Coordinates of C-alpha atoms in Angstrom, one line a residue:
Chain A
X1 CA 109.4 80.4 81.0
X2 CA 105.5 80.2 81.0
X3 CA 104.5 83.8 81.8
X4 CA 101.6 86.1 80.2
X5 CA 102.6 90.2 79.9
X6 CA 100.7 92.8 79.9
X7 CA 101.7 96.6 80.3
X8 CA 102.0 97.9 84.0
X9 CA 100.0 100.6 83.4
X10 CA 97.7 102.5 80.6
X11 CA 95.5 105.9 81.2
X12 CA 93.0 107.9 79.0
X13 CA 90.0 110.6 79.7
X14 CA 86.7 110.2 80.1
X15 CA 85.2 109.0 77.2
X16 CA 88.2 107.7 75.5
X17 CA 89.5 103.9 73.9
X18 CA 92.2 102.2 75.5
X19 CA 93.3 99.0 75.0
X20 CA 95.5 96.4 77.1
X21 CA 97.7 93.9 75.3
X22 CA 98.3 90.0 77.0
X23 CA 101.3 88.4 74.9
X24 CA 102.2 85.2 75.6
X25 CA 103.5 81.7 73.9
X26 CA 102.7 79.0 72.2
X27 CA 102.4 76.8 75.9
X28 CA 99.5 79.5 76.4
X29 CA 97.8 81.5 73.8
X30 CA 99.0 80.4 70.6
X31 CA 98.3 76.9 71.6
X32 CA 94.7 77.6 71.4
X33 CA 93.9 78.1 75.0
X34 CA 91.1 81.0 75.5
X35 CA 92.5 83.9 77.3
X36 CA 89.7 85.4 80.0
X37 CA 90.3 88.9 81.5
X38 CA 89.6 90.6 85.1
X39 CA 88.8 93.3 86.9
X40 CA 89.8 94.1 90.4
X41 CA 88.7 97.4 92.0
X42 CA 90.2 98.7 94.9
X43 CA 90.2 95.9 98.4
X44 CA 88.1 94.1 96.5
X45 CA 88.0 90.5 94.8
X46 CA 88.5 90.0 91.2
X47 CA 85.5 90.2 89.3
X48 CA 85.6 88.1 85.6
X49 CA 85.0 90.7 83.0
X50 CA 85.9 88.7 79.7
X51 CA 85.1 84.4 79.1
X52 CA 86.0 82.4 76.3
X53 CA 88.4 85.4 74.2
X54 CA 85.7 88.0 73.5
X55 CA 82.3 87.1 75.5
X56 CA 81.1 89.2 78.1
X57 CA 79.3 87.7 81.1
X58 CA 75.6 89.3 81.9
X59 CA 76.0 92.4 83.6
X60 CA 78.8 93.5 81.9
X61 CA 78.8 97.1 80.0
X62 CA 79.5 96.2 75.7
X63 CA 82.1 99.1 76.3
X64 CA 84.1 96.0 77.3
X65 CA 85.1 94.0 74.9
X66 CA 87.9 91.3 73.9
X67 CA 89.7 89.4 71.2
X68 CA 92.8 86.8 70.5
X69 CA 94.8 86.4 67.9
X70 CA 98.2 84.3 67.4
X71 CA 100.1 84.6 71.1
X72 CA 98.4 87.6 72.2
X73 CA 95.1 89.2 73.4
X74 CA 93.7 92.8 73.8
X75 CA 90.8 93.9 76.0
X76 CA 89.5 97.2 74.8
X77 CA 87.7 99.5 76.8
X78 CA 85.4 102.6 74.7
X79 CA 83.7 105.2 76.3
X80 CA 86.0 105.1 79.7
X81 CA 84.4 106.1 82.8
X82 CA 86.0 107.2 86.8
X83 CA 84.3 103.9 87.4
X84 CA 86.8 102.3 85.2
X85 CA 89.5 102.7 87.2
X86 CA 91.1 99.4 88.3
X87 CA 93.4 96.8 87.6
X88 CA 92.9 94.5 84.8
X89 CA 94.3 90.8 84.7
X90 CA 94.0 88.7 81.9
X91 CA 94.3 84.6 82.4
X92 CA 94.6 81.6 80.1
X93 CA 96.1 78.2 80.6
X94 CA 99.6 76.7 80.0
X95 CA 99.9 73.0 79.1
X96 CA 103.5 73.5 80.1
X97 CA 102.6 74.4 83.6
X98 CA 99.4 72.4 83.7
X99 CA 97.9 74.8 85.2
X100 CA 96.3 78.5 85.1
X101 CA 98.7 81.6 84.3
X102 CA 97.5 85.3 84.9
X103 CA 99.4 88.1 83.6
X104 CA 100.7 90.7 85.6
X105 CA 98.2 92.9 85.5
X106 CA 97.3 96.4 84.7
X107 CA 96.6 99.6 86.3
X108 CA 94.2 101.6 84.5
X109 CA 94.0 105.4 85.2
X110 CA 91.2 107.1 84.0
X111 CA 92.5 110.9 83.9
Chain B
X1 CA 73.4 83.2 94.8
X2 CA 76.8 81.7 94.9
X3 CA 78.5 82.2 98.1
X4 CA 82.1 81.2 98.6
X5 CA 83.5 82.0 101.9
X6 CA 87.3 81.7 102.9
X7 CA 88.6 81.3 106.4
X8 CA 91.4 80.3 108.0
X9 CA 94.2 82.9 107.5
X10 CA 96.4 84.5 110.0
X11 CA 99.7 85.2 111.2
X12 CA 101.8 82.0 111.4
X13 CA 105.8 81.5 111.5
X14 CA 108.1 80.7 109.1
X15 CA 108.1 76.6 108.2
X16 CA 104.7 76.1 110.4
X17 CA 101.5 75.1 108.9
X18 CA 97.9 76.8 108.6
X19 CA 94.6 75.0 106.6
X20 CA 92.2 77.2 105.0
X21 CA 88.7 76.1 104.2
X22 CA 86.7 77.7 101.9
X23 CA 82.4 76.8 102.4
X24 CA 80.6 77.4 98.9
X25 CA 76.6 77.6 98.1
X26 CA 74.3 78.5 96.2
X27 CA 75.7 76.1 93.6
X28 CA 75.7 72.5 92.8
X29 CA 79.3 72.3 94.8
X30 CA 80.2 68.1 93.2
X31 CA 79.2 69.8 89.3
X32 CA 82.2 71.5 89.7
X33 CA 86.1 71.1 89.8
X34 CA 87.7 74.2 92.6
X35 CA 90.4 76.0 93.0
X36 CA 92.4 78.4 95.1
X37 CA 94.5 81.6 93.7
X38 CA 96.5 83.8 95.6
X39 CA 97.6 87.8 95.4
X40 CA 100.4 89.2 97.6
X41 CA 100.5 92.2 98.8
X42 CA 100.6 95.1 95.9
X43 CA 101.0 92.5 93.7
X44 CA 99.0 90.2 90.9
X45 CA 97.1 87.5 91.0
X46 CA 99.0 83.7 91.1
X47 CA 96.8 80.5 90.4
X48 CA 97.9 78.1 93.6
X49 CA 95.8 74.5 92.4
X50 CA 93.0 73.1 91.2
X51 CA 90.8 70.1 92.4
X52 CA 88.5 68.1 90.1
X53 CA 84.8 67.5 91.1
X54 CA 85.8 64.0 92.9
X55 CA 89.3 64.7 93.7
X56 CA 90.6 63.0 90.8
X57 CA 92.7 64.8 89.4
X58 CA 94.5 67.7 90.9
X59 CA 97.3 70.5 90.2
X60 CA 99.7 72.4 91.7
X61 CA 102.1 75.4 90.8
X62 CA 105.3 74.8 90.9
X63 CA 106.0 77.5 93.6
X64 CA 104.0 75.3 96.4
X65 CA 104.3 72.1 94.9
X66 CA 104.9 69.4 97.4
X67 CA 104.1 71.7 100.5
X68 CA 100.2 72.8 99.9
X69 CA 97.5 69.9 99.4
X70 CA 94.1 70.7 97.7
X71 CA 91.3 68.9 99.1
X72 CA 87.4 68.3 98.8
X73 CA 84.7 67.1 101.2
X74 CA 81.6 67.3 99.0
X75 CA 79.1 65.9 101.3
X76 CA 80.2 69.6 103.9
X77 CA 80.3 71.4 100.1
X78 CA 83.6 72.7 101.1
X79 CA 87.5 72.9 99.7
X80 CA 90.1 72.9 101.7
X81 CA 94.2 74.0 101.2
X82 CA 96.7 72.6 103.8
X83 CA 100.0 74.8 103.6
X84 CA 103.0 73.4 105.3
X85 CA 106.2 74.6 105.7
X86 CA 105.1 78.1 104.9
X87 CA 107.5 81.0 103.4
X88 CA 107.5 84.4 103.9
X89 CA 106.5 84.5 99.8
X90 CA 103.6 82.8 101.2
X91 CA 102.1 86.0 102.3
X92 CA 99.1 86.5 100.3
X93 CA 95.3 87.0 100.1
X94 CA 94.1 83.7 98.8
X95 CA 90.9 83.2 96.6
X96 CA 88.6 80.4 96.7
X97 CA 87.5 80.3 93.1
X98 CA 84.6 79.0 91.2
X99 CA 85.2 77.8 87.5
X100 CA 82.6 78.9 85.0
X101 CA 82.8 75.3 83.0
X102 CA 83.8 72.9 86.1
X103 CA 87.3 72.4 84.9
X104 CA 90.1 71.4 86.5
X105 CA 91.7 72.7 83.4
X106 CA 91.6 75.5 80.9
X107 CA 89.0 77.5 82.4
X108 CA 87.6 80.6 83.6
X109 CA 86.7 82.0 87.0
X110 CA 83.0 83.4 87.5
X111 CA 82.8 83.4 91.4
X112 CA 85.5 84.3 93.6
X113 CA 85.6 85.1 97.6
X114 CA 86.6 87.9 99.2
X115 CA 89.5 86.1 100.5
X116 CA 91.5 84.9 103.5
X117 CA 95.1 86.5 104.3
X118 CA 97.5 84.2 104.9
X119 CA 100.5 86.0 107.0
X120 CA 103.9 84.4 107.2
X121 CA 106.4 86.2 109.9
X122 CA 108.3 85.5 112.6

């Protein structure tokens, strides 16, 4: 089964690192496909956060940042703010599904 | 500024039908394949299809397969997603969403709408 995972939930302190893992399969990651990552604050749409693996669209803080390797991908976050606070989805595409695939997405809790 | 801007949710019974629209600008709307994604209440997000820039090629997910069609009318620059024989696991917010690379494929999502809920109850 075609299906990207990702922990239900990760928390740190202001100013802290956390990171949030995306492991999925070689219909998905490990065939290549970029992964892309999200965030959605609260009652409001998802906004894209991470393109192409590890490139950050204008307007995006460089305390966000991304990488791939093999079946899985991390987003990193340094420096965490309250604003922070959100969940975070990450996406890629499955040539089994022929389609998009998010993963399940993560709550971060910024303590 | 891209605009996309979702309508036609509501509450609807189980095995009727509903058609969202979703009216975009601000954008070249025919440079572009379009697609719709869905979240259910509490929970993530679900790609539903994907429509290429002149309707040629399209995709499903398996979950709606055969009972939701994607469709384009460039010249109104607007997508459309007809849902029949809806499901109560049809109850979700559904995105209209812009890919960054006009895909219909592997690609990313750099506009979305704020959504249209789609309710499905007796």
């Amino acid at each position: 089964q075609s299906v990207l995972t990702q922990p239900p939930s990760v928390s740190g302190a202001p100013g802290q690192r956390v990171t949030i893992s995306c492991t999925g399969s070689s219909s998905n990651i490990g065939a290549g496909y970029d992964v892309h990552w999200y965030q959605q604050l609260p009652g409001t749409a998802p906004k894209l956060l991470i393109y192409g693996n590890s490139n950050r669209p204008s307007g995006v803080p460089d305390r966000f940042s991304g990488s791939k390797s093999g079946t899985s991908a991390s987003l990193a976050i340094t420096g965490l703010q309250a604003e922070d606070e959100a969940d975070y989805y990450c996406q890629s595409y499955d040539s089994s599904l022929s389609g998009s695939l998010f993963g399940g997405g993560t709550k971060l809790t910024v303590l | 500024e891209v605009q996309l801007v979702e309508s036609g949710g509501g509450l609807v019974q189980p095995g009727r039908s509903l058609r969202l629209s979703c009216a975009a600008s601000g954008f070249t709307f025919d440079d572009y394949a379009m697609h719709w994604v869905r979240q259910a209440p509490g929970k993530g997000l679900e790609w539903v299809s994907g429509i290429s820039w002149n309707s040629g090629s399209i995709g499903y997910a398996d979950s709606v397969k055969g009972r939701f069609t994607i469709s384009r009318d460039n010249a109104k620059n607007s997508l459309y997603l007809q849902m029949n024989s809806l499901r109560a696991e049809d109850t979700a917010l559904y995105y209209c969403a812009k890919p960054s690379m006009g895909s219909v494929g592997a690609t990313d999502f750099d506009y979305w709408g704020q959504g249209t809920l789609v309710t499905v109850s007796s």
